[in-house]
Short mmCIF file of C-alpha atoms and ligand atoms in Angstrom, two decimals:
data_model
loop_
_atom_site.label_atom_id
_atom_site.label_comp_id
_atom_site.label_asym_id
_atom_site.label_seq_id
_atom_site.Cartn_x
_atom_site.Cartn_y
_atom_site.Cartn_z
CA UNK P 36 -19.06 12.71 9.99
CA UNK P 37 -15.56 13.76 9.10
CA UNK P 38 -14.61 16.59 6.79
CA UNK P 39 -10.89 16.85 6.15
CA UNK P 40 -9.03 19.01 3.66
CA UNK P 41 -5.44 17.93 3.02
CA UNK P 42 -3.28 20.69 1.60
CA UNK P 43 0.37 20.69 0.59
CA UNK P 44 2.65 20.58 -2.44
CA UNK P 45 2.73 17.65 -4.87
CA UNK P 46 4.84 14.84 -3.43
CA UNK P 47 4.44 15.77 0.24
CA UNK P 48 2.58 12.52 0.94
CA UNK P 49 -1.05 13.70 0.83
CA UNK P 50 -2.27 10.82 -1.33
CA UNK P 51 -0.70 8.14 0.84
CA UNK P 52 -2.07 9.71 4.00
CA UNK P 53 -5.51 10.34 2.50
CA UNK P 54 -5.87 6.70 1.42
CA UNK P 55 -4.95 5.43 4.87
CA UNK P 56 -7.12 7.96 6.70
CA UNK P 57 -10.09 7.14 4.46
CA UNK P 58 -9.79 3.49 5.37
CA UNK P 59 -9.39 4.24 9.07
CA UNK P 60 -12.23 6.75 9.22
CA UNK P 61 -14.61 5.02 6.83
CA UNK P 62 -15.14 7.96 4.49
CA UNK P 63 -14.30 8.39 0.79
CA UNK P 64 -10.88 9.62 -0.31
CA UNK P 65 -11.63 12.22 -2.96
CA UNK P 66 -8.57 12.96 -5.07
CA UNK P 67 -9.24 15.34 -7.95
CA UNK P 68 -5.96 14.22 -9.55
CA UNK P 69 -7.16 10.60 -9.49
CA UNK P 70 -10.54 11.60 -10.96
CA UNK P 71 -8.73 13.42 -13.79
CA UNK P 72 -6.33 10.50 -14.38
CA UNK P 73 -9.33 8.18 -14.67
CA UNK P 74 -10.87 10.53 -17.26
CA UNK P 75 -7.57 10.57 -19.17
CA UNK P 76 -7.48 6.78 -19.07
CA UNK P 77 -11.05 6.53 -20.36
CA UNK P 78 -10.34 9.20 -23.01
CA UNK P 79 -13.51 11.13 -22.11
CA UNK P 80 -13.80 14.71 -23.48
CA UNK P 81 -12.64 15.95 -20.05
CA UNK P 82 -9.72 13.52 -20.10
CA UNK P 83 -8.58 14.59 -23.55
CA UNK P 84 -8.64 18.23 -22.47
CA UNK P 85 -7.01 17.58 -19.08
CA UNK P 86 -4.10 15.43 -20.23
CA UNK P 87 -2.19 18.19 -21.96
CA UNK P 88 -2.65 20.54 -19.01
CA UNK P 89 -1.55 17.90 -16.50
CA UNK P 90 1.51 16.91 -18.51
CA UNK P 91 2.51 20.58 -18.66
CA UNK P 92 2.33 20.72 -14.84
CA UNK P 93 -0.45 23.28 -14.95
CA UNK P 94 -3.93 23.47 -13.45
CA UNK P 95 -7.24 22.49 -15.00
CA UNK P 96 -9.68 25.44 -14.93
CA UNK P 97 -11.52 26.35 -11.74
CA UNK P 98 -14.93 25.97 -13.44
CA UNK P 99 -14.26 22.41 -14.55
CA UNK P 100 -12.77 21.46 -11.21
CA UNK P 101 -15.67 22.93 -9.27
CA UNK P 102 -18.16 20.95 -11.36
CA UNK P 103 -16.19 17.78 -10.63
CA UNK P 104 -16.07 18.39 -6.89
CA UNK P 105 -19.70 19.50 -6.67
CA UNK P 106 -20.82 16.35 -8.42
CA UNK P 107 -18.59 14.13 -6.29
CA UNK P 108 -19.70 15.65 -2.99
CA UNK P 109 -23.35 15.18 -3.98
CA UNK P 110 -22.93 11.40 -4.18
CA UNK P 111 -24.46 9.37 -1.33
CA UNK P 112 -21.15 8.10 0.09
CA UNK P 113 -20.01 11.70 0.71
CA UNK P 114 -22.86 12.23 3.14
CA UNK P 115 -20.91 10.61 5.95
CA UNK P 116 -17.96 12.85 5.20
CA UNK P 117 -14.87 12.87 3.02
CA UNK P 118 -11.16 13.53 2.74
CA UNK P 119 -10.22 16.02 0.05
CA UNK P 120 -6.80 15.51 -1.55
CA UNK P 121 -5.72 17.95 -4.26
CA UNK P 122 -8.68 20.30 -3.98
CA UNK P 123 -8.75 23.27 -3.47
CA UNK P 124 -5.68 24.38 -5.42
CA UNK P 125 -6.51 28.03 -6.06
CA UNK P 126 -8.07 30.82 -4.03
CA UNK P 127 -11.19 30.73 -6.23
CA UNK P 128 -11.54 26.98 -5.61
CA UNK P 129 -11.21 27.51 -1.86
CA UNK P 130 -13.90 30.16 -1.87
CA UNK P 131 -16.25 28.04 -3.97
CA UNK P 132 -15.64 25.02 -1.73
CA UNK P 133 -16.33 27.05 1.37
CA UNK P 134 -19.73 28.03 -0.01
CA UNK P 135 -20.50 24.45 -0.96
CA UNK P 136 -19.46 23.08 2.42
CA UNK P 137 -21.45 25.68 4.32
CA UNK P 138 -24.59 24.23 2.70
CA UNK P 139 -23.98 20.83 4.30
CA UNK P 140 -26.45 20.32 7.13
CA UNK P 141 -25.42 19.27 10.67
CA UNK P 142 -21.81 18.98 9.61
CA UNK P 143 -18.91 19.11 12.07
CA UNK P 144 -16.13 21.67 11.74
CA UNK P 145 -13.77 21.23 8.84
CA UNK P 146 -10.28 19.96 9.69
CA UNK P 147 -7.65 21.57 7.48
CA UNK P 148 -4.13 20.13 7.46
CA UNK P 149 -1.14 21.28 5.45
CA UNK P 150 1.68 18.80 4.88
CA UNK P 151 4.80 20.69 3.82
CA UNK P 152 8.19 19.70 2.45
CA UNK P 153 11.16 21.46 0.81
CA UNK P 154 11.27 21.59 -3.02
CA UNK P 155 14.45 19.42 -3.12
CA UNK P 156 12.81 16.67 -1.10
CA UNK P 157 9.63 16.93 -3.20
CA UNK P 158 11.56 16.33 -6.42
CA UNK P 159 13.40 13.36 -4.90
CA UNK P 160 10.24 11.78 -3.61
CA UNK P 161 8.21 12.28 -6.75
CA UNK P 162 10.98 10.85 -8.92
CA UNK P 163 10.84 7.68 -6.79
CA UNK P 164 7.07 7.38 -6.82
CA UNK P 165 5.40 4.41 -8.53
CA UNK P 166 1.77 3.38 -8.52
CA UNK P 167 -0.06 0.21 -9.38
CA UNK P 168 -1.74 0.39 -12.77
CA UNK P 169 -4.36 -2.04 -11.47
CA UNK P 170 -5.34 -1.11 -7.88
CA UNK P 171 -3.74 2.32 -7.46
CA UNK P 172 -1.51 1.40 -4.48
CA UNK P 173 1.38 3.86 -4.07
CA UNK P 174 5.05 2.88 -3.60
CA UNK P 175 8.35 4.71 -3.50
CA UNK P 176 11.63 3.19 -4.63
CA UNK P 177 13.48 5.20 -1.93
CA UNK P 178 11.46 4.40 1.16
CA UNK P 179 8.54 2.14 0.39
CA UNK P 180 9.79 -0.28 -2.26
CA UNK P 181 7.57 -3.15 -3.39
CA UNK P 182 8.79 -6.64 -2.46
CA UNK P 183 9.37 -7.41 -6.14
CA UNK P 184 10.63 -4.65 -8.39
CA UNK P 185 7.80 -3.01 -10.37
CA UNK P 186 5.18 -5.47 -9.10
CA UNK P 187 2.35 -4.51 -6.72
CA UNK P 188 2.47 -6.29 -3.33
CA UNK P 189 -1.33 -6.19 -3.05
CA UNK P 190 -2.52 -7.43 -6.40
CA UNK P 191 0.49 -8.32 -8.56
CA UNK P 192 -0.30 -5.47 -10.98
CA UNK P 193 2.44 -3.65 -12.88
CA UNK P 194 3.88 -0.55 -11.20
CA UNK P 195 4.17 2.51 -13.39
CA UNK P 196 5.35 6.09 -13.10
CA UNK P 197 2.74 8.82 -13.64
CA UNK P 198 3.42 10.70 -16.86
CA UNK P 199 3.46 13.98 -14.93
CA UNK P 200 6.04 12.64 -12.45
CA UNK P 201 8.93 13.15 -14.89
CA UNK P 202 11.44 15.61 -13.50
CA UNK P 203 10.74 18.46 -15.90
CA UNK P 204 6.99 18.35 -15.23
CA UNK P 205 7.60 18.00 -11.51
CA UNK P 206 9.53 21.28 -11.40
CA UNK P 207 6.68 23.00 -13.24
CA UNK P 208 4.12 21.48 -10.85
CA UNK P 209 6.06 22.79 -7.87
CA UNK P 210 6.27 26.24 -9.48
CA UNK P 211 2.52 26.12 -10.15
CA UNK P 212 2.00 25.18 -6.52
CA UNK P 213 4.04 28.13 -5.28
CA UNK P 214 2.27 30.55 -7.61
CA UNK P 215 -1.34 29.41 -7.36
CA UNK P 216 -1.81 27.07 -4.41
CA UNK P 217 0.32 28.51 -1.63
CA UNK P 218 -2.07 31.52 -1.34
CA UNK P 219 -4.79 29.02 -0.39
CA UNK P 220 -2.93 28.60 2.92
CA UNK P 221 -3.66 32.22 3.77
CA UNK P 222 -7.33 31.62 3.11
CA UNK P 223 -7.32 28.87 5.74
CA UNK P 224 -4.86 30.65 8.06
CA UNK P 225 -7.19 30.62 11.05
CA UNK P 226 -8.10 26.94 10.63
CA UNK P 227 -5.04 25.15 9.29
CA UNK P 228 -2.67 22.90 11.23
CA UNK P 229 0.77 22.54 9.70
CA UNK P 230 2.39 19.14 9.70
CA UNK P 231 6.05 18.59 8.82
CA UNK P 232 6.18 16.21 5.85
CA UNK P 233 9.67 14.96 6.89
CA UNK P 234 8.18 12.89 9.70
CA UNK P 235 7.61 9.16 9.27
CA UNK P 236 4.38 8.24 7.45
CA UNK P 237 3.13 6.58 10.67
CA UNK P 238 3.82 9.66 12.79
CA UNK P 239 2.13 11.95 10.25
CA UNK P 240 -0.84 9.60 10.06
CA UNK P 241 -1.24 9.57 13.85
CA UNK P 242 -1.02 13.32 14.02
CA UNK P 243 -3.70 13.90 11.37
CA UNK P 244 -5.97 11.15 12.70
CA UNK P 245 -5.69 12.72 16.16
CA UNK P 246 -6.68 16.13 14.83
CA UNK P 247 -9.68 14.67 13.04
CA UNK P 248 -10.78 12.66 16.08
CA UNK P 249 -10.55 15.73 18.24
CA UNK P 250 -12.76 17.42 15.65
CA UNK P 251 -10.72 20.53 15.68
CA UNK P 252 -8.57 22.38 13.25
CA UNK P 253 -5.55 23.12 15.39
P1 LIG H 1329 -2.43 15.45 -8.15
O1 LIG H 1329 -2.63 13.99 -8.33
O2 LIG H 1329 -3.28 16.02 -7.04
O3 LIG H 1329 -0.98 15.85 -8.03
O4 LIG H 1329 -2.99 16.14 -9.50
C1 LIG H 1329 -2.40 15.88 -10.75
C2 LIG H 1329 -2.71 17.01 -11.73
O5 LIG H 1329 -4.14 17.09 -11.92
C3 LIG H 1329 -2.31 18.39 -11.27
O6 LIG H 1329 -0.94 18.67 -11.55
C4 LIG H 1329 -3.26 19.27 -12.08
O7 LIG H 1329 -2.84 19.38 -13.44
C5 LIG H 1329 -4.54 18.45 -12.07
N1 LIG H 1329 -5.40 18.80 -10.90
C6 LIG H 1329 -5.69 18.01 -9.83
N2 LIG H 1329 -6.47 18.65 -8.94
C7 LIG H 1329 -6.68 19.88 -9.45
C8 LIG H 1329 -7.37 21.02 -8.99
N3 LIG H 1329 -8.03 21.05 -7.83
N4 LIG H 1329 -7.36 22.13 -9.80
C9 LIG H 1329 -6.73 22.15 -10.97
N5 LIG H 1329 -6.03 21.11 -11.46
C10 LIG H 1329 -5.99 19.97 -10.71
#
């Protein structure tokens, strides 16, 4: 069983790493942002409520998010472990998650990793980010371009930019991160390993995979 929490600002590369680690480790990649985007796409009551908040670069309420994560972690595939990407994002979420995780029986220690990057580099990366509207694969026009412009290498789907990846929203998301999410790092201070997000994706992947395999947090 693997329990990994990936922390870090938007655009630091958490999603890319989480997807690859999930494949390598055989556990689900749980991205609360992806769950919300799916709800927006399906126009569910949650999606309708969440869209405005997401496009403003703000956070969906802790109560709603906790319900989502509680439900997701109760599904059978989460029993063998999981990689959390985008949750927790506030101190209250971290505390609630800690309680939830402490109820899991015979579970190994939690690995907590923070991938960090400067605000300038975050803005540059997010502006270049594209994802496949069909299979969700992530690209970046600066350093991971698709073979054909705006076409997914994997499935031929159309590449699009997330509506909250526009520059104005990105700046607000980074400000929200600094205000509400950075304090979460203090909560995990004794357990977190910091990873420099400027490294190559391969090097960052190896580092995190090594930490998980060693089953330790630092
Ligand atoms: P992400 O894909 O992780 O960057 O998330 C996209 C957006 O979804 C965020 O900017 C928030 O508006 C919302 N969101 C995702 N996860 C959370 C969370 N744990 N708490 C509150 N809002 C979230």
